XYZ file of C-alpha atoms in Angstrom:
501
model
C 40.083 -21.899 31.910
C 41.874 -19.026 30.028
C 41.262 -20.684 26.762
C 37.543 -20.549 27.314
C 38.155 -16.312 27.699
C 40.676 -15.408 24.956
C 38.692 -17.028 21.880
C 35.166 -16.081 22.237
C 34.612 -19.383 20.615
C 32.343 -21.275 22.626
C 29.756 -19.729 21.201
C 27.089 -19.302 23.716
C 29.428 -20.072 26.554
C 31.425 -16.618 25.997
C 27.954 -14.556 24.928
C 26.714 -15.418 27.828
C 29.486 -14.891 29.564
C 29.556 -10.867 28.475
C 26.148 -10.792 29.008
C 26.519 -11.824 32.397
C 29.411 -8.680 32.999
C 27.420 -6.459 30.543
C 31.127 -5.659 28.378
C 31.515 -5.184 24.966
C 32.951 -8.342 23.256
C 36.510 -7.907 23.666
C 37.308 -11.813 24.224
C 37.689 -13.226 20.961
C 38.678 -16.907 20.557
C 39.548 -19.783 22.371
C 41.738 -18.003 24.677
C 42.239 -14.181 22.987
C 42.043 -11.607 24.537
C 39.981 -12.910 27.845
C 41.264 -10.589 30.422
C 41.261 -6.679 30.831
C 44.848 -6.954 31.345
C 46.026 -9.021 28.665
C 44.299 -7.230 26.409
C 47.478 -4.605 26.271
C 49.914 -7.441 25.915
C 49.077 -8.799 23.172
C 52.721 -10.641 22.534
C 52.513 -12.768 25.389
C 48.710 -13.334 24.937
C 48.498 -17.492 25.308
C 45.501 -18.328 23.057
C 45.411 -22.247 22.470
C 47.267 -24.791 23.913
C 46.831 -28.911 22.650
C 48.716 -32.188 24.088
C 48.000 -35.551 22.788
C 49.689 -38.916 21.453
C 51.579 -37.842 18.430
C 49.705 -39.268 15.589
C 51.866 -39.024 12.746
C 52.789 -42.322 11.019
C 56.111 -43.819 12.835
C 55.837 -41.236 15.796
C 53.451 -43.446 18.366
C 56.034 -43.182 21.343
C 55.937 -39.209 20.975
C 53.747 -36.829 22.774
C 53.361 -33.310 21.305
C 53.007 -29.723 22.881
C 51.881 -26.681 21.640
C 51.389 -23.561 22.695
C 49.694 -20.799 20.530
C 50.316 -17.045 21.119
C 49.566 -13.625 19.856
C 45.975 -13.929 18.745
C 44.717 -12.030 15.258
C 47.093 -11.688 13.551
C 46.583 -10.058 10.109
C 48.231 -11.825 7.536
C 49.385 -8.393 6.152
C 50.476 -6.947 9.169
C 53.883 -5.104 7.849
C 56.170 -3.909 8.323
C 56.494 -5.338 11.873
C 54.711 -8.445 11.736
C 54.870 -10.537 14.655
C 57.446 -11.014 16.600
C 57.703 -12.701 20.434
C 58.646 -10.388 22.607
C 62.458 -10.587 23.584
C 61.870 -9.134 27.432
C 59.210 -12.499 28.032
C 59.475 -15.585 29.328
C 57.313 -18.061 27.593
C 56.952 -21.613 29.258
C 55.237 -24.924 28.621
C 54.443 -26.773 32.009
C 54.187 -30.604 32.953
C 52.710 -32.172 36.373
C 53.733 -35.750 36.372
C 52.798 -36.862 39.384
C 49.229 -35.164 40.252
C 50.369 -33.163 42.977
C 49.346 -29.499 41.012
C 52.914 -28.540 40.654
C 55.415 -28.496 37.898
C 57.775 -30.871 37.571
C 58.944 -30.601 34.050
C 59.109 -26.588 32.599
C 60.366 -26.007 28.835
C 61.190 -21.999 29.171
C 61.474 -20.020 25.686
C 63.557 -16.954 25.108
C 63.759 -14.841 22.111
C 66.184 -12.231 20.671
C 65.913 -9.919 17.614
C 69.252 -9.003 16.079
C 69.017 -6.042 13.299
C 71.148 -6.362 10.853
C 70.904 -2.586 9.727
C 70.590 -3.585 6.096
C 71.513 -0.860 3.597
C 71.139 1.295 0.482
C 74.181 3.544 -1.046
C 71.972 6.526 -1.608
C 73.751 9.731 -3.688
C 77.059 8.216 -2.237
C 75.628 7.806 1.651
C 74.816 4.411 3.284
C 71.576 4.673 4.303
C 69.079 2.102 6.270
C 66.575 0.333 4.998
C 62.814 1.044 6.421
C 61.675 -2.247 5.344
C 61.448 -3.986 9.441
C 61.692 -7.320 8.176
C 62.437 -8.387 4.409
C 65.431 -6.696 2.548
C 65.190 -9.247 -0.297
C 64.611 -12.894 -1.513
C 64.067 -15.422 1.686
C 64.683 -18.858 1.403
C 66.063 -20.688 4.571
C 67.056 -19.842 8.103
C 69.366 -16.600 8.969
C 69.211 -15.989 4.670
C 70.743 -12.729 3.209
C 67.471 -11.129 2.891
C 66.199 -11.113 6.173
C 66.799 -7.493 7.816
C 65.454 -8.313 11.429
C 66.732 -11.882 12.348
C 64.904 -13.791 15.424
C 66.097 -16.389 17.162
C 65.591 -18.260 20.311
C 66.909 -20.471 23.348
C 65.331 -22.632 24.973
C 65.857 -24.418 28.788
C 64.267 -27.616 30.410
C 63.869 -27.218 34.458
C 63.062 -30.448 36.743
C 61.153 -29.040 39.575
C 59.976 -25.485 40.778
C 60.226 -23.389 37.538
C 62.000 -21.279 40.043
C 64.213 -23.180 41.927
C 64.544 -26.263 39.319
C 68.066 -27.515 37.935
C 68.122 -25.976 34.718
C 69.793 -27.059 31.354
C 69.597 -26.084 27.518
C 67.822 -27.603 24.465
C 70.800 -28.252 21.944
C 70.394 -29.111 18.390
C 71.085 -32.744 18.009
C 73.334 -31.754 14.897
C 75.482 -30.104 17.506
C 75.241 -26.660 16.174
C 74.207 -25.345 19.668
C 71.421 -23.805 21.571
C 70.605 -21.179 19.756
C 67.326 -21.426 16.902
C 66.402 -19.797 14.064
C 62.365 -18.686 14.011
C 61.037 -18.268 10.654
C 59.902 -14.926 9.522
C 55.992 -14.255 9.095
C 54.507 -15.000 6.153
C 54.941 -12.113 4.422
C 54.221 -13.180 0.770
C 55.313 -15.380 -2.434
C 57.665 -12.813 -3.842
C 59.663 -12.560 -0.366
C 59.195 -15.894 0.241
C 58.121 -18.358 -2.750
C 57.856 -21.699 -1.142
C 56.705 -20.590 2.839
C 56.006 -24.025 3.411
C 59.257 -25.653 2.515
C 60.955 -22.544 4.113
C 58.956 -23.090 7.563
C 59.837 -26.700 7.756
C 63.877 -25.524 7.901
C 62.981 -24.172 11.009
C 62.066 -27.570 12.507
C 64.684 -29.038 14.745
C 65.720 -32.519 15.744
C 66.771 -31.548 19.542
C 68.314 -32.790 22.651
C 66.635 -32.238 26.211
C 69.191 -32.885 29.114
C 67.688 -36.039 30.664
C 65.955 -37.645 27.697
C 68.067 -40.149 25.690
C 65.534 -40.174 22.457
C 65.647 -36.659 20.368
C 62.677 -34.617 20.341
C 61.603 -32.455 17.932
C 60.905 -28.930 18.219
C 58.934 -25.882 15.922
C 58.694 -22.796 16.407
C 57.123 -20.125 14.081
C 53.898 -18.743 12.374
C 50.900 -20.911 11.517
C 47.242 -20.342 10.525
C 44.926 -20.077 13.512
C 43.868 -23.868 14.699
C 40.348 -22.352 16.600
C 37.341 -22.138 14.752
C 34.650 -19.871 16.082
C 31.616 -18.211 15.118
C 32.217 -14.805 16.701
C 29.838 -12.059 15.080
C 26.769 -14.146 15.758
C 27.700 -15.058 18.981
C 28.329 -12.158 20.480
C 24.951 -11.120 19.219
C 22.650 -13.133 21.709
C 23.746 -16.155 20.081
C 21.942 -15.044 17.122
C 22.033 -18.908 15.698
C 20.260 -21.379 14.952
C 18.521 -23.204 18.114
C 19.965 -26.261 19.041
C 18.391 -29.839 18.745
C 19.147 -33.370 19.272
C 18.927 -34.709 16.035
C 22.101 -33.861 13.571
C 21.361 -30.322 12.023
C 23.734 -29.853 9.513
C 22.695 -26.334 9.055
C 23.118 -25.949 12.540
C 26.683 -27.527 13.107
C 28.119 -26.789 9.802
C 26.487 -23.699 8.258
C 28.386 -20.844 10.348
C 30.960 -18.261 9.342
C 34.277 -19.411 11.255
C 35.635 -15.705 11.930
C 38.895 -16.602 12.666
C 39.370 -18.345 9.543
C 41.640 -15.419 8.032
C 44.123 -14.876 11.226
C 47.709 -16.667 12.211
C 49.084 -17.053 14.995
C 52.298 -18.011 16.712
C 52.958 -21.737 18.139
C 55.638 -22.931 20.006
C 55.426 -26.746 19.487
C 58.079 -29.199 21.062
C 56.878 -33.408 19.812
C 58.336 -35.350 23.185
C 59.377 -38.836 23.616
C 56.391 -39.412 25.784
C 59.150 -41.684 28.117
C 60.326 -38.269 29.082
C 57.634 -36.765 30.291
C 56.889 -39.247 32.679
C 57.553 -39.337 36.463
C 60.087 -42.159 37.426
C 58.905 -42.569 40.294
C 55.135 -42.206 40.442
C 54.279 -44.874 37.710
C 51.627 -42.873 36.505
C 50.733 -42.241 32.550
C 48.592 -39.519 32.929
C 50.424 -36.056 33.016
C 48.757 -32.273 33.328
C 50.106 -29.363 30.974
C 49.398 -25.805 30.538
C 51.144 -22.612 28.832
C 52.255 -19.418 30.967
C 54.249 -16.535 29.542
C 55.757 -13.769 32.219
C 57.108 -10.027 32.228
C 59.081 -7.811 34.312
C 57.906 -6.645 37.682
C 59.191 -3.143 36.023
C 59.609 -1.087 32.942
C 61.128 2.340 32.321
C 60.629 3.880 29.590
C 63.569 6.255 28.031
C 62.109 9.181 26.810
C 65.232 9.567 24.585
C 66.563 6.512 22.850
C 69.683 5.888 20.528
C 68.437 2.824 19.554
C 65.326 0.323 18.753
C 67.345 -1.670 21.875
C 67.249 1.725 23.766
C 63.426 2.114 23.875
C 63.158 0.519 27.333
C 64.822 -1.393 29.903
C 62.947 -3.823 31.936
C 63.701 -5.352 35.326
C 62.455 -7.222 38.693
C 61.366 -10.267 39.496
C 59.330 -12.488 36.509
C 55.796 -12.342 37.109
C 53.195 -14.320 35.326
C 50.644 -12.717 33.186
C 48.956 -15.016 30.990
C 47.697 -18.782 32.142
C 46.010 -21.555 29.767
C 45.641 -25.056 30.230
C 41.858 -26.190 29.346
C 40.120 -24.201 26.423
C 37.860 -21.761 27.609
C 37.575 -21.176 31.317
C 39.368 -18.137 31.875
C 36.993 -16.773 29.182
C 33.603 -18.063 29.518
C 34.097 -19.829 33.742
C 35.920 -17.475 35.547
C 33.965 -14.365 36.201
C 35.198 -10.925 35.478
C 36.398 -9.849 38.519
C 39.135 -12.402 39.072
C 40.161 -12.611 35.132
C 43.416 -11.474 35.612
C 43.853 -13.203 38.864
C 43.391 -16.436 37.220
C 45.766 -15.540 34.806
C 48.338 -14.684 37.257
C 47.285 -17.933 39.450
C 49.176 -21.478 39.685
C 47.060 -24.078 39.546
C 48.120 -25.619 43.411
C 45.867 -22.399 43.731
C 42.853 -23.426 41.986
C 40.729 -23.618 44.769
C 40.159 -20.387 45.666
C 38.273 -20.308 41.434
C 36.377 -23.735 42.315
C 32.662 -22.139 42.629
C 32.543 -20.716 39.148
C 33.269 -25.079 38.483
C 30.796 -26.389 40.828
C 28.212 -23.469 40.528
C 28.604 -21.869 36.883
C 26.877 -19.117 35.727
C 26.760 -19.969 31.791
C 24.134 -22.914 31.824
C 21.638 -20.635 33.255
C 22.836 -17.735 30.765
C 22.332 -19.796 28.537
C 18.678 -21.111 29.818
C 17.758 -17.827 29.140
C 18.557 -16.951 25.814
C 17.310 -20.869 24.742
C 14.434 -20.878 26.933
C 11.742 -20.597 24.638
C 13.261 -23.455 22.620
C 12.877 -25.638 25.960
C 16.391 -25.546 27.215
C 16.647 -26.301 30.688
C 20.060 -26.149 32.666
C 21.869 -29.125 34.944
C 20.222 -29.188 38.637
C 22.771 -30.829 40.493
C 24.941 -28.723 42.827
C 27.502 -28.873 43.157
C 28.297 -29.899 39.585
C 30.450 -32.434 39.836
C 30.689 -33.448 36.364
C 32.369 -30.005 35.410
C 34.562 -30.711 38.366
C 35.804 -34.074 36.899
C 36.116 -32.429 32.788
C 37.814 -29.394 34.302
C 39.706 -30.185 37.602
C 40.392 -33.700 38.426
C 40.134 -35.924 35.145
C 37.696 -38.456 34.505
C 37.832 -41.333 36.470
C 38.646 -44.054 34.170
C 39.906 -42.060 30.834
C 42.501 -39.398 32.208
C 42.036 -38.836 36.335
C 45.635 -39.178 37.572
C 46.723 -41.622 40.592
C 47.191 -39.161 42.723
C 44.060 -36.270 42.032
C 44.895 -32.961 43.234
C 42.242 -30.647 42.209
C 43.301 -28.010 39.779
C 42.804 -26.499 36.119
C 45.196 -28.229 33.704
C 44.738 -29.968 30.101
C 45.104 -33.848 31.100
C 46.449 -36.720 29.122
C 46.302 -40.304 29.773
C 49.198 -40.941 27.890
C 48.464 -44.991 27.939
C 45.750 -44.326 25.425
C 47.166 -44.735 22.192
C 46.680 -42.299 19.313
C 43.317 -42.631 17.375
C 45.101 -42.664 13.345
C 44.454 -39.879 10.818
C 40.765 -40.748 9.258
C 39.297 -41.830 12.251
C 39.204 -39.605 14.961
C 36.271 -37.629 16.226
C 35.853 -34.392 16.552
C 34.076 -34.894 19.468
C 36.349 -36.358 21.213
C 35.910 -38.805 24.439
C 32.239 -37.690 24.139
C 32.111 -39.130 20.277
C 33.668 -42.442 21.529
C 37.114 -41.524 21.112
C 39.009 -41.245 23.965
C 42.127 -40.266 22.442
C 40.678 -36.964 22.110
C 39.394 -33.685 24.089
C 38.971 -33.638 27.194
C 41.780 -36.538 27.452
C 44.084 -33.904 26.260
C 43.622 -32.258 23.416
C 44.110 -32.432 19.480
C 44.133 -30.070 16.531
C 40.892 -31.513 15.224
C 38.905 -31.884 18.364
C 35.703 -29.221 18.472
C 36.431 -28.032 21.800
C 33.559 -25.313 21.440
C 30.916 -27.661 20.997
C 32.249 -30.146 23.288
C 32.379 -27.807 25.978
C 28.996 -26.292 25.137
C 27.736 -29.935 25.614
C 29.770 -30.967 28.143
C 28.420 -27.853 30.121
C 24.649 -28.169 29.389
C 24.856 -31.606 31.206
C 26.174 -34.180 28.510
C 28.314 -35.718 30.919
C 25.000 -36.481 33.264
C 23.612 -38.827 30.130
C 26.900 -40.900 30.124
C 26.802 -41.064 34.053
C 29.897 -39.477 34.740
C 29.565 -37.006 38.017
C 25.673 -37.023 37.413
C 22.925 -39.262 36.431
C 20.616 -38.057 33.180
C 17.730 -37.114 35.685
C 20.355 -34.098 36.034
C 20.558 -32.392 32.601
C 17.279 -31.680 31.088
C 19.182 -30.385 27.894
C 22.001 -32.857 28.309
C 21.801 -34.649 24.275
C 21.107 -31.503 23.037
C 23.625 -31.110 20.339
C 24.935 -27.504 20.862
C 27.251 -25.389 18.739
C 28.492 -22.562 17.368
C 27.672 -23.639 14.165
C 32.097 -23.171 12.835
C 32.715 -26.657 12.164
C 35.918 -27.996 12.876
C 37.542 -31.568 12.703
C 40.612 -33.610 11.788
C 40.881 -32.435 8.297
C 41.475 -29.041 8.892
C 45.286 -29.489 9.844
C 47.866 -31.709 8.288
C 48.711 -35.220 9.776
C 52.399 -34.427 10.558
C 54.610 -32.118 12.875
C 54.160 -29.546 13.143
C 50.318 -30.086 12.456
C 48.915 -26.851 12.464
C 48.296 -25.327 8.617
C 51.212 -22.983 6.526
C 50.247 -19.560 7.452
C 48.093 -17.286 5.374
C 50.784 -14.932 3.383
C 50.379 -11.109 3.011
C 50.471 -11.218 -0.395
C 48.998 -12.172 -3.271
C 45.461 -10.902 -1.612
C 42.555 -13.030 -3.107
């Protein structure tokens, strides 16, 4: 649901969405920016997060996880860059038994260490104002790095809470501690970003798993794709059709196509994630990141550690599991509620799933084209995509209904070359919403998906339903396979600062 807010990327889904509220665009993306709170946390903003069958040649018995945060990012964003934020909790959740709860919770905690690099200046030692790069960079912890960042990271079985809880190790036995890669700042700090990025990627050990997983995290370009300007301007596109349009699916500005982000990727003997008890392949996942119940601010500080201290109890601030429900779903009044939700808690959210307000907004502006919305209430296809699975592709044994990305993990990878960016509703169900890939089009999936496409395939509906449902709607910011690489981590080398093009 949250992914739906923060990326403004569904296209009609999140215009109509504002429209509906009557705000300003603020929601930009797949899952940025989607609430009025989040919007002033930017660090532990959750924009994207996939799962699916690791498709890499060699890796079928691995799942992979990844969590994207800290949406927009400017590619010359000095001299702080983008760092995670040392006083958050960032977590990737698993539900391996259907019950709505987490069973399996990797937590992520990050540290900055300045190094206080310096310059003999007229016979004084004197700091260094450059935040991040005091020379040459090359490999992990290296000599010219000013502001090093590292990380640790726990697995807890059970409550998140309450949960035993034990460290990720490096399976070269170096410890628990990890080395993040700087931003990309730019070829003369760092020639070779992608070779330097992929020393940062870790063969690790998770307590209870007897395969090693591998783990990444670090900079990378932005993996949504979203027509933003000429959404947010009463869908100012092209009206949709059935017939392919390539103008119409192909011909858009993708406005996020010069922004990184931040993922926090972990590629999972899928074994591992499974319940050993419940005999069940399908597993949930979503992405939280917490804060501090408290903050005081020290009106005097000695130090950049000084600035603040923070304190209390965790408390959950940002929540994404399926693209784009927090964003263009979940109306505006409960935004942040949903974001500091569980989903065990979903049902207090399920009318904006079983009566949505975006296939009528979208009626309107598409009227005149002859777009009629779904008629059956409650919509139980949207109830199936978005809260239970589909029956027969990734519904879990044991259906608790709740907002969560799904995975049938059974289904075995669809190889590099032939998936669909589609997804299960281009034939592949390897793809979106049985979890979801790199490559997968979630904004015109969903717009589809919403408008009734499940009705035509029978699923929670019959085609009597959807009026509109084999309309082919998008945004128009194409997006498939071939935009990312076909290895871990999978997500593109991040755009550098410098040189500017």
């Amino acid at each position: 649901m949250k992914q739906m807010s923060k990326r403004a990327s569904i296209g009609a889904l999140i215009v109509g969405n504002l429209l509906a509220v009557g705000l300003a665009p603020s929601a930009m993306a797949s899952s940025h920016r989607e609430a009025p709170f989040i919007t002033r946390q930017p660090k532990v903003d959750g924009t994207d997060f996939y799962m699916f069958r690791s498709y890499q040649t060699g890796r079928a018995e691995y799942t992979t996880l990844v969590a994207n945060y800290m949406p927009l990012q400017d590619a010359y964003g000095g001299p702080n860059y983008f760092s995670m934020d040392p006083d958050a909790l960032y977590e990737i959740h698993i539900d391996n038994n259907g019950d709505a709860k987490e069973d399996l919770t990797f937590q992520f905690r990050f540290k900055n260490t300045n190094k206080d690099a310096q310059f003999t200046i007229g016979g004084k030692k004197v700091s260094i104002p450059l935040v991040i790069n005091g020379g040459a960079i090359d490999g992990p912890n290296a000599a010219g790095v000013n502001l090093r960042e590292t990380y640790t990271v726990s697995v807890v079985r059970g409550d998140r809470r309450a949960g035993s809880r034990a460290a990720v190790t490096n399976a070269d036995g170096s410890g628990s501690t990890f080395d993040k890669p700087i931003d990309n700042i730019g070829n003369k700090s760092i020639p070779n970003y992608e070779a330097y990025a992929a020393k940062h990627v870790y063969a690790v050990n998770i307590p209870g798993c007897a395969t090693p997983a591998r783990m990444f995290v670090g900079q990378r370009k932005d993996s949504f794709a979203v027509n933003l300007g000429e959404t947010f301007d009463l869908i100012n596109i092209k009206a949709p059709a059935v017939e392919f349009d390539a103008n119409a699916e192909k011909g858009a500005k993708d406005d996020l196509a010069f922004k990184n982000v931040t993922a926090i990727e972990l590629e999972v003997p899928t074994a591992c994630l499974l319940s050993a008890t419940a005999g069940d392949p399908v597993i949930g996942g979503w992405t939280t990141a917490s804060l501090r119940q408290g903050r005081l601010i020290n009106p005097t500080p000695k130090s950049d550690a000084d600035v603040s201290r923070e304190g209390g109890a965790w408390t959950q601030v940002s929540r994404l599991g399926m693209p784009l429900v927090n964003e263009v779903v979940i109306g505006l009044k409960d935004k942040d509620k949903f974001n500091h939700s569980k989903p065990s808690a979903d049902a207090q959210f399920a009318d904006y799933v079983t009566n949505p307000t975006l296939p009528a907004l979208v009626e309107v502006l598409y009227g005149s084209a002859g777009v009629k919305a779904p008629t059956n209430f409650p919509r139980n296809d949207l109830v199936a995509a978005f809260l239970t699975g589909i029956k027969g592709v990734n519904q879990p044994k044991t259906v608790t209904a709740s907002e969560m990305l799904r995975l049938n993990t059974s289904i075995a990878a669809t190889a590099v070359g032939a998936q669909h960016r589609l997804g299960v509703i281009g034939g592949d169900n390897a793809g979106f919403p049985n979890g979801r890939r790199p490559g997968d089009d979630v904004v015109d999936i969903a717009l589809r998906v919403v408008m009734g496409k499940l009705c035509t395939l029978s699923i929670g509906c019959v085609p009597a339903d959807a009026p509109a449902g084999a309309i082919r709607f998008t945004d128009g910011a194409y997006l498939d396979e071939t935009f990312f690489n076909p290895t871990f981590p999978y997500l593109k080398t991040p755009l550098p600062g410098s040189p500017q093009k």
